[in-house]
Short mmCIF file of C-alpha atoms and ligand atoms in Angstrom, two decimals:
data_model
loop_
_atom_site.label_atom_id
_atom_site.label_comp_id
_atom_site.label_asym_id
_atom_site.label_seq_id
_atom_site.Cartn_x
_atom_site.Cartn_y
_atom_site.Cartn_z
CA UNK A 922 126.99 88.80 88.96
CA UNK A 923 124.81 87.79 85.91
CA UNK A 924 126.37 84.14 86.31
CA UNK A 925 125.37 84.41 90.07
CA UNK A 926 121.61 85.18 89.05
CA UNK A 927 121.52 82.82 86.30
CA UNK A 928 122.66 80.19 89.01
CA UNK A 929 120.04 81.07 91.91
CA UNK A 930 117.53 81.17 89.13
CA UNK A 931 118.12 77.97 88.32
CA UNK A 932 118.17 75.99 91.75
CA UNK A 933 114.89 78.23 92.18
CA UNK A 934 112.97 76.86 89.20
CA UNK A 935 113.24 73.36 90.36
CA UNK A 936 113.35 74.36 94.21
CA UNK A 937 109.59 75.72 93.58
CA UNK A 938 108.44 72.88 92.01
CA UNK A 939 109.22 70.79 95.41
CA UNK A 940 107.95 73.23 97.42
CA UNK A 941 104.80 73.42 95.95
CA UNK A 942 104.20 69.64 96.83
CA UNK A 943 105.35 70.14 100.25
CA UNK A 944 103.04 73.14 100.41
CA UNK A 945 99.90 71.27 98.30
CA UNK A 946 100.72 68.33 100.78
CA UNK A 947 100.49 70.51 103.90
CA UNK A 948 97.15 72.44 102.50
CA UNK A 949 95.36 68.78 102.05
CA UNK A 950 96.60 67.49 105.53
CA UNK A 951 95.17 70.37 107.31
CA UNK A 952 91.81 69.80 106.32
CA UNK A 953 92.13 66.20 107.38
CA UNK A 954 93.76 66.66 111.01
CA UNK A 955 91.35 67.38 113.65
CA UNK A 956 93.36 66.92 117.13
CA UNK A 957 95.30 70.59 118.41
CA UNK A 958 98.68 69.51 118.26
CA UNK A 959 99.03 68.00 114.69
CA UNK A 960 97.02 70.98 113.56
CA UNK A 961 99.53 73.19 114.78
CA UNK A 962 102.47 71.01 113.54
CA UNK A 963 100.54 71.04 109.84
CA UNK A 964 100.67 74.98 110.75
CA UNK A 965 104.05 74.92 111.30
CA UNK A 966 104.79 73.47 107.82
CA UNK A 967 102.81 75.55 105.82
CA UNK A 968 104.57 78.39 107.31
CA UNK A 969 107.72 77.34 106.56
CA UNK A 970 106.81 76.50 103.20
CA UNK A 971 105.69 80.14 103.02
CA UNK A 972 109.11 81.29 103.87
CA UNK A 973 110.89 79.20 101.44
CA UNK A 974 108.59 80.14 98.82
CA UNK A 975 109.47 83.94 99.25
CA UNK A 976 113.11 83.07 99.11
CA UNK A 977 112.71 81.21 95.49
CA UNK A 978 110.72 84.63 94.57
CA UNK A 979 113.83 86.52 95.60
CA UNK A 980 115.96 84.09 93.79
CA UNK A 981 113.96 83.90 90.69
CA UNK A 982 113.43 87.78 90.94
CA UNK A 983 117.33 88.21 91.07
CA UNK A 984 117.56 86.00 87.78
CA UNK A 985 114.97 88.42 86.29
CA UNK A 986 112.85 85.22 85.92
CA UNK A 987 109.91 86.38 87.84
CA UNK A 988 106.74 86.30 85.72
CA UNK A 989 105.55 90.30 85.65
CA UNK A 990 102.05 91.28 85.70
CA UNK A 991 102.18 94.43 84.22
CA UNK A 992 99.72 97.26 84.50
CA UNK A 993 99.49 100.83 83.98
CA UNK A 994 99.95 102.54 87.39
CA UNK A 995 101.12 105.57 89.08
CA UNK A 996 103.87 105.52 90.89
CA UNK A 997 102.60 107.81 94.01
CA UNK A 998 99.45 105.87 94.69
CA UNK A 999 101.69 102.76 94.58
CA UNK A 1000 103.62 104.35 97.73
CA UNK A 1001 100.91 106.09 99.25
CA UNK A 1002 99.30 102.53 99.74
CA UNK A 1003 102.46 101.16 101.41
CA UNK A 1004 103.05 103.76 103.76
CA UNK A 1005 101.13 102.52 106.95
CA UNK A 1006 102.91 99.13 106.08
CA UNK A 1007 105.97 100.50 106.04
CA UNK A 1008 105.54 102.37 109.06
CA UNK A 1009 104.25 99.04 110.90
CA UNK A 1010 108.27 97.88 110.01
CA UNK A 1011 110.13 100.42 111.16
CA UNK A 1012 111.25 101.49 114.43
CA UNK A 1013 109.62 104.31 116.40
CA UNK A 1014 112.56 106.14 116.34
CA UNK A 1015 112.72 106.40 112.24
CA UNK A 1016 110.54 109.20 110.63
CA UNK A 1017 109.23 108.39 107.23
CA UNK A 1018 108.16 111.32 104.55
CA UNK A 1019 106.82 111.05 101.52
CA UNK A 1020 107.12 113.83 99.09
CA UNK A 1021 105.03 113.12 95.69
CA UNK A 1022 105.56 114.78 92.86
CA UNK A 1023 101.85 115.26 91.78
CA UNK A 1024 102.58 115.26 87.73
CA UNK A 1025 104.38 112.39 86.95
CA UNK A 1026 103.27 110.34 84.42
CA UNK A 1027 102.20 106.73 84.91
CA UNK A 1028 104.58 103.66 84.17
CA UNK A 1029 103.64 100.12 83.47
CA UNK A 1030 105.01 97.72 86.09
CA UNK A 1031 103.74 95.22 88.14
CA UNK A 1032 102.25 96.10 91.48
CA UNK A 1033 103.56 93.68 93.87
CA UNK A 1034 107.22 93.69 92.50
CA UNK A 1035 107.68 97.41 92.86
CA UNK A 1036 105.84 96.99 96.34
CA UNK A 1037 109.04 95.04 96.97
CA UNK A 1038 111.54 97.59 95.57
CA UNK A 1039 110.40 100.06 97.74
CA UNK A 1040 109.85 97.47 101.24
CA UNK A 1041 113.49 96.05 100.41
CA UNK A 1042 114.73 100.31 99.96
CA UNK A 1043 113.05 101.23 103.34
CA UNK A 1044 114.19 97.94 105.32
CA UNK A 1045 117.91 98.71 104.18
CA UNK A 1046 117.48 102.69 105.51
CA UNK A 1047 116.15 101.29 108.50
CA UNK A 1048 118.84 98.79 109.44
CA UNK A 1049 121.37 101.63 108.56
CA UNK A 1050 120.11 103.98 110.78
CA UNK A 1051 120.39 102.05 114.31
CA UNK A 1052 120.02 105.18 116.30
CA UNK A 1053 117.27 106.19 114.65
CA UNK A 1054 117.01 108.98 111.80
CA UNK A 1055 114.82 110.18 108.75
CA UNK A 1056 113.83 108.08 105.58
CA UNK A 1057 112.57 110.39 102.75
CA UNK A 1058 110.95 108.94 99.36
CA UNK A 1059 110.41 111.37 96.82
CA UNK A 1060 109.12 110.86 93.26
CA UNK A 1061 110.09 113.18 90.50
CA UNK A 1062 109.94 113.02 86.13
CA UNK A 1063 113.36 113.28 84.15
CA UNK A 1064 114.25 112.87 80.84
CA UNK A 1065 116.68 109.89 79.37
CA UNK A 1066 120.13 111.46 79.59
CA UNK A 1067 120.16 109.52 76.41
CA UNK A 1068 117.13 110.49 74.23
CA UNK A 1069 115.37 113.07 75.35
CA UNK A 1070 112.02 112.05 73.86
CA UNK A 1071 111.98 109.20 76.82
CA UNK A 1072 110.36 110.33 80.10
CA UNK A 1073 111.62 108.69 83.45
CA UNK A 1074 109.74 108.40 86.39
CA UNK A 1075 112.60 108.30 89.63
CA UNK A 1076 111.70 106.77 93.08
CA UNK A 1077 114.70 108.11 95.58
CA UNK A 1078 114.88 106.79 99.14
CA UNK A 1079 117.45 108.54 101.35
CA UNK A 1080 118.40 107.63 104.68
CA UNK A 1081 120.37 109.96 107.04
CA UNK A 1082 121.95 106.53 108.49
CA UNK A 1083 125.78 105.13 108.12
CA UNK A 1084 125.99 105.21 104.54
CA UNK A 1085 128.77 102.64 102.64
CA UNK A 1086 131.87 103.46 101.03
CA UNK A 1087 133.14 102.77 97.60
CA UNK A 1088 133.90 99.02 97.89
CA UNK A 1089 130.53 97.87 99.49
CA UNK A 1090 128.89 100.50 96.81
CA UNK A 1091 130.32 98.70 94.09
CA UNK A 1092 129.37 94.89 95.46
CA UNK A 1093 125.80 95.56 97.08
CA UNK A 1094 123.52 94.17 94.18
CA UNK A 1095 125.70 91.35 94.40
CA UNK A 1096 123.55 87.91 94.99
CA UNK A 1097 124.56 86.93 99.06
CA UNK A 1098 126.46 90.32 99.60
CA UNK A 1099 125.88 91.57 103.09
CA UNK A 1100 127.48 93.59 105.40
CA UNK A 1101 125.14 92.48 108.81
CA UNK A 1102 126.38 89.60 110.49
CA UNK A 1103 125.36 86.07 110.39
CA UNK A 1104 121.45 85.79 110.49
CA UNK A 1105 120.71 89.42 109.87
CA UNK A 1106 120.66 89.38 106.37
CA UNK A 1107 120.60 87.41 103.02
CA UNK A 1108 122.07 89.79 101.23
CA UNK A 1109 119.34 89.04 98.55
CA UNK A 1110 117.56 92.54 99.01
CA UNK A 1111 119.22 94.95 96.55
CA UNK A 1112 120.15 92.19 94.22
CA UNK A 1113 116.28 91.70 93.73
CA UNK A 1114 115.76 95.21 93.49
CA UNK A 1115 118.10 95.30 90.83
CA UNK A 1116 116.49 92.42 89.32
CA UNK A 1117 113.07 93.48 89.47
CA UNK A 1118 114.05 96.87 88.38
CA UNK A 1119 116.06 95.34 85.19
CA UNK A 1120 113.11 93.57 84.35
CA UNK A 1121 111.18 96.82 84.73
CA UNK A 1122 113.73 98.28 81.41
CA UNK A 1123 114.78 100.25 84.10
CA UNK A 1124 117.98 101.24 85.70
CA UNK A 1125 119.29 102.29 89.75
CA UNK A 1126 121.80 104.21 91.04
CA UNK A 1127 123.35 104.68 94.77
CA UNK A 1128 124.39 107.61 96.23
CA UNK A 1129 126.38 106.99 99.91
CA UNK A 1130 129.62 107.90 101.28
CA UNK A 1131 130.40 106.81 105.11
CA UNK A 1132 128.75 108.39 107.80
CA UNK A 1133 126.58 110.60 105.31
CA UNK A 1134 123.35 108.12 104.20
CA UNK A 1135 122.47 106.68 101.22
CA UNK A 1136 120.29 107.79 98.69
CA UNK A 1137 118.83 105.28 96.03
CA UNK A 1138 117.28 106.25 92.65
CA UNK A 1139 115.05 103.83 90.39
CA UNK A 1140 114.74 105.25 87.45
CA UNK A 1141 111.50 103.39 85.55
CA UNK A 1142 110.38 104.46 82.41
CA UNK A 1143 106.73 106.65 81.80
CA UNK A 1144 104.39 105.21 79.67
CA UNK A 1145 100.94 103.81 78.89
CA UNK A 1146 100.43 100.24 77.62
CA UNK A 1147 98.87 97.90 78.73
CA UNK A 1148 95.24 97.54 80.92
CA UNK A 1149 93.75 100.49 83.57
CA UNK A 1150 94.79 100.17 86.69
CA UNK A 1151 92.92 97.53 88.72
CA UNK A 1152 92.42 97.04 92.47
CA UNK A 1153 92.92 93.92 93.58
CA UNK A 1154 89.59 92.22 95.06
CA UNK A 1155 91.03 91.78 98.75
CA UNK A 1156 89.16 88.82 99.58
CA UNK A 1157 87.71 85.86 97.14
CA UNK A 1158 84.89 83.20 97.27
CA UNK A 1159 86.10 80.09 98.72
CA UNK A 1160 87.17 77.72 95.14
CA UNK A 1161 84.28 75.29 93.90
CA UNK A 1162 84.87 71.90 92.51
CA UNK A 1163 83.68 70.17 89.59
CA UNK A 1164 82.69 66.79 87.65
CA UNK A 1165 84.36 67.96 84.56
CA UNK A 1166 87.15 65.74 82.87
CA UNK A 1167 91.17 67.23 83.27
CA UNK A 1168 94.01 65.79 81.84
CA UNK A 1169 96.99 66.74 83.50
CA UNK A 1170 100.36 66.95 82.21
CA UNK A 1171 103.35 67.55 84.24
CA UNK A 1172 107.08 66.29 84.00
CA UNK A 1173 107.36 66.32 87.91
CA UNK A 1174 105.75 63.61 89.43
CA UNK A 1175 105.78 64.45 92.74
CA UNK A 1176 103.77 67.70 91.65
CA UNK A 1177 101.48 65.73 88.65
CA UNK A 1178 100.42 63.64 91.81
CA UNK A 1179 99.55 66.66 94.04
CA UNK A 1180 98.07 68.48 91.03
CA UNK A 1181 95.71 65.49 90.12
CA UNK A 1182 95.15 65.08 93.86
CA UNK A 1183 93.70 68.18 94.62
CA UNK A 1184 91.40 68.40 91.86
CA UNK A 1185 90.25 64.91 92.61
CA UNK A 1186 89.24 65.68 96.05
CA UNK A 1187 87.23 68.35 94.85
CA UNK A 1188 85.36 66.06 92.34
CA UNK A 1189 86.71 66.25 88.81
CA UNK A 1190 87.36 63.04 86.52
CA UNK A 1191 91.55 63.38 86.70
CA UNK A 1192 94.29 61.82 83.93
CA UNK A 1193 97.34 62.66 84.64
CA UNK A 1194 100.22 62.08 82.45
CA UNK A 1195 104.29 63.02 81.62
CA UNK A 1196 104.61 65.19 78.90
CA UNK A 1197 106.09 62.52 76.43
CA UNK A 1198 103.29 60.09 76.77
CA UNK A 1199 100.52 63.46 76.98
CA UNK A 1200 99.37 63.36 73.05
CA UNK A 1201 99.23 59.21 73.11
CA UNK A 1202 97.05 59.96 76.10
CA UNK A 1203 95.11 62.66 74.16
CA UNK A 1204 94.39 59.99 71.61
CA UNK A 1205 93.29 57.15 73.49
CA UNK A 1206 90.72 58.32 76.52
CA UNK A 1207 87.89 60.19 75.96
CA UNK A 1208 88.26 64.35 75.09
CA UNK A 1209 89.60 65.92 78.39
CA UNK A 1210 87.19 68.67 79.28
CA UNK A 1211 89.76 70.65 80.51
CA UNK A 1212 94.45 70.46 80.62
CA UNK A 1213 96.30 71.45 83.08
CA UNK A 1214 99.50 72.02 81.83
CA UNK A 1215 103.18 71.76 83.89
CA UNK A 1216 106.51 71.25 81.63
CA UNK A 1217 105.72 71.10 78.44
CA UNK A 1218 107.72 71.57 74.57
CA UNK A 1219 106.58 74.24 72.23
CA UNK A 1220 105.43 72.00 69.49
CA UNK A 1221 102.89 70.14 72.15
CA UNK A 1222 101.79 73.92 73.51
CA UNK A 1223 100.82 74.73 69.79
CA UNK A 1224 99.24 71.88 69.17
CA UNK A 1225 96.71 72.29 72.20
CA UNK A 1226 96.35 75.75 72.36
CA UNK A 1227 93.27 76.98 71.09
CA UNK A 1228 91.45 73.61 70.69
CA UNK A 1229 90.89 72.59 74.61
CA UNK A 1230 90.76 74.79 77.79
CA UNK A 1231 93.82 74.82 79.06
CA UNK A 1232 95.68 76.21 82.70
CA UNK A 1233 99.09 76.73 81.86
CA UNK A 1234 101.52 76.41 85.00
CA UNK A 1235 104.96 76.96 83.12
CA UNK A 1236 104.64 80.60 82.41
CA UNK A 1237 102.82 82.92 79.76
CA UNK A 1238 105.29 82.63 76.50
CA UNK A 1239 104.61 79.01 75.42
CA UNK A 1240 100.99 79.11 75.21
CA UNK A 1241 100.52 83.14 73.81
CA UNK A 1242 100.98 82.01 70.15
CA UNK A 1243 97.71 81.06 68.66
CA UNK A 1244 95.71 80.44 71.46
CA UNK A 1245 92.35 81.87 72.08
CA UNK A 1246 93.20 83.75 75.19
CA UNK A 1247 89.67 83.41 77.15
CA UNK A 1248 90.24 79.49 77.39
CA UNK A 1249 93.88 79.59 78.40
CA UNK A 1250 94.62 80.84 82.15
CA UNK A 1251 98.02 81.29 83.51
CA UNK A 1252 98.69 80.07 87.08
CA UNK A 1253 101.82 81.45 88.16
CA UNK A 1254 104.73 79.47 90.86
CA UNK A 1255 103.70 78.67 93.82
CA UNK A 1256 99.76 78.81 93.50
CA UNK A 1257 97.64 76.90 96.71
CA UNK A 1258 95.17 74.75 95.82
CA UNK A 1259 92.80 77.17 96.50
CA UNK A 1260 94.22 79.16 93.35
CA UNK A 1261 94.14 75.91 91.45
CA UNK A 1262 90.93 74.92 91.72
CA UNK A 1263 89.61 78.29 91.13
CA UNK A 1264 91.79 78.83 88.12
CA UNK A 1265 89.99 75.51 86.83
CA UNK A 1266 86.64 76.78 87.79
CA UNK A 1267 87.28 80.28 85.66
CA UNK A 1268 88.23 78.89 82.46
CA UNK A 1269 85.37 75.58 82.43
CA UNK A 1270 82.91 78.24 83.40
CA UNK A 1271 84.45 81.07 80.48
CA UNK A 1272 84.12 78.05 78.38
CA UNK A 1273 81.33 76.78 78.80
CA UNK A 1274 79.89 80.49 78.48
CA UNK A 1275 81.54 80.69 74.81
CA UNK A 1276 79.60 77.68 73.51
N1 ATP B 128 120.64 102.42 102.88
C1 ATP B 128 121.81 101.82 103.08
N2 ATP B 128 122.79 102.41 103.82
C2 ATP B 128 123.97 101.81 104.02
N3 ATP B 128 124.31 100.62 103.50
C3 ATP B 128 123.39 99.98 102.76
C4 ATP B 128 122.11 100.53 102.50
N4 ATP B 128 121.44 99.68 101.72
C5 ATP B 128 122.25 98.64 101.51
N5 ATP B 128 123.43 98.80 102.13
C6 ATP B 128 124.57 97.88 102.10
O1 ATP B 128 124.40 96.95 101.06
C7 ATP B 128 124.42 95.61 101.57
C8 ATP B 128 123.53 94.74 100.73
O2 ATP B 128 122.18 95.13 100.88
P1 ATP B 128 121.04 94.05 100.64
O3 ATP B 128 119.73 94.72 100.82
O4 ATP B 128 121.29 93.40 99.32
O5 ATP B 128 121.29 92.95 101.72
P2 ATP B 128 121.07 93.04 103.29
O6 ATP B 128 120.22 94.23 103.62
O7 ATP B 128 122.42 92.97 103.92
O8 ATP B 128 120.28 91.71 103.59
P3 ATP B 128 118.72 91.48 103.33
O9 ATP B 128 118.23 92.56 102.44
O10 ATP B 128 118.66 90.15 102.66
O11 ATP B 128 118.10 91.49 104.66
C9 ATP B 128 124.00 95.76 103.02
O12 ATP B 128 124.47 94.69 103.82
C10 ATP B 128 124.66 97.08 103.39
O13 ATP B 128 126.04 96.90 103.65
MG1 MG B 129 118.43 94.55 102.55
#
């Protein structure tokens, strides 16, 4: 199973990296069509990108790749919050209840991740209840079976619906396991459960037999770290450009071009470069105001960080050692470039602030 995940994670990492060209593409070309019919073709496209995009999530979410943004959080607001949009997915004839258990402590864990957990939990009680039935989420505190001193926070969702017996039990985190027939499902929803919840230090259990529901426990651990909780602003200021010079560095060249594209058309001075030729292009033009950085090697990373703004689009780990954290902004797979340009925008402006 691990080699399965490691596999999809994989063909993910460089599947996203296409898509977000096709996608960048499709964002530029609709503001550049004018007549109905291509608008709604350019529509089309950035739908479908949209799907595809959620399916590398999945896949990189199985692979425990995702990049989490971590937060302190309790559990029952989390669910209270998704309720109505739950209830907008199910069928009339499925009851949802929600029984809180008002003193459990809060965990760290990343908002939109355990939003899936719990979507993927209810769809599966859903589809296993075809004539209809109860879905019950509860949350409850335990302590670690294996040291006491560690508190657990437990989602359970039980379904009154068909259940499973032994043998699909034992396979359904499996990558591509499914029991629904051709079309229905992926069989991608526990195994990113399991993923996210893995990445989470936490563990799951099922509970079924045949004919007797399911019940699913996520067991996450209690604690503190990290920042307050935040609500997330629900709409932003349309992105502004910029004059400012930005080097950009970026193995892919089908996503350098996009990248250097986008921030041209909103007015900045762009460079763009492959990673091997990045320092010799350092040297020679004049000081980039601002990098935007793709693939990149650790020794490059510490070399830049903390001497130039930079927005790093690899993930967090290269660029956390010695960098002044105000003037480096991570932009996680797939960004628009909406989220681009703003990105750029926050750090020049934090910058420029520090001087
Ligand atoms: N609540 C449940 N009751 C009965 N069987 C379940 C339940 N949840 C999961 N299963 C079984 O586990 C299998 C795998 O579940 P999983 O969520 O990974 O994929 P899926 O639901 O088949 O497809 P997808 O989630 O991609 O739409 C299901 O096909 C089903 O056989
Ligand atoms: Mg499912």
């Amino acid at each position: 199973m691990d080699a399965l995940g490691q596999l999809a994670g994989g063909v993910a990492h460089d599947f996203n990296n296409i898509l977000l060209a096709i996608a960048g593409y499709s964002h530029l070309l609709k503001n550049c069509v004018t007549s109905g019919d291509a608008r709604e073709y350019v529509h089309e496209l950035l739908e479908c990108s949209q799907r595809a995009s959620s399916l590398t999530q999945k896949l990189l979410a199985v692979s425990r790749q995702q990049r989490l943004e971590r937060e302190q959080l309790n559990l029952n607001d989390l669910i209270e919050d998704m309720l109505r949009m739950i209830r907008r997915v199910l069928r009339g004839d499925v009851e949802l209840h929600f029984r809180p258990d008002p003193n459990i402590s809060p965990i760290h864990g990343d908002v939109g991740q355990l939003e899936q957990v719990l979507l993927n939990l209810c769809l599966n009680a859903r589809d296993a209840m075809p004539d209809g039935g109860k879905i019950n989420i509860t949350t409850r505190s335990v302590h670690d079976g294996f040291d006491r001193s560690k508190e657990l926070v437990v989602l359970s969702v039980a379904d009154d619906g068909v259940g499973m017996d032994e043998s699909t039990r034992q396979q359904a985190f499996e990558p591509f396991f499914t029991t629904k027939e051709k079309g229905k499902g992926t069989g991608l929803g526990l195994s990113t459960v399991y993923g996210i919840v893995k990445q989470h230090d936490g563990k799951i259990e099922i509970e079924s037999a045949p004919q007797n529901g399911c019940k699913v426990d996520v067991y996450l651990p209690a604690g503190k770290g990290g920042a307050q909780p935040t609500k997330r602003p629900r709409s932003r200021p349309a992105a502004r450009g910029g004059h400012e010079r930005v080097l950009v560095i970026e193995d892919d060249g089908q996503l350098r071009r996009m990248i250097k594209r986008v921030l041209q058309l909103a007015g900045y001075d762009v460079q763009s470069a492959e990673v091997r030729h990045a320092m010799s292009s350092l040297g020679e033009q004049e000081q980039p105001q601002l990098v935007v950085l793709g693939s990149l090697d650790d020794h490059f990373c510490e070399s830049l960080c903390g001497r130039l703004p930079i927005i790093c689009i690899s993930g967090p780990e290269a660029c956390s050692r010695g960098a002044a954290p105000s003037t480096v902004i991570v932009l996680a797979k797939p960004f628009s470039p909406e989220d681009l340009l703003r990105a750029a925008r926050d750090v020049l402006d934090k910058t420029t602030s520090l001087d």
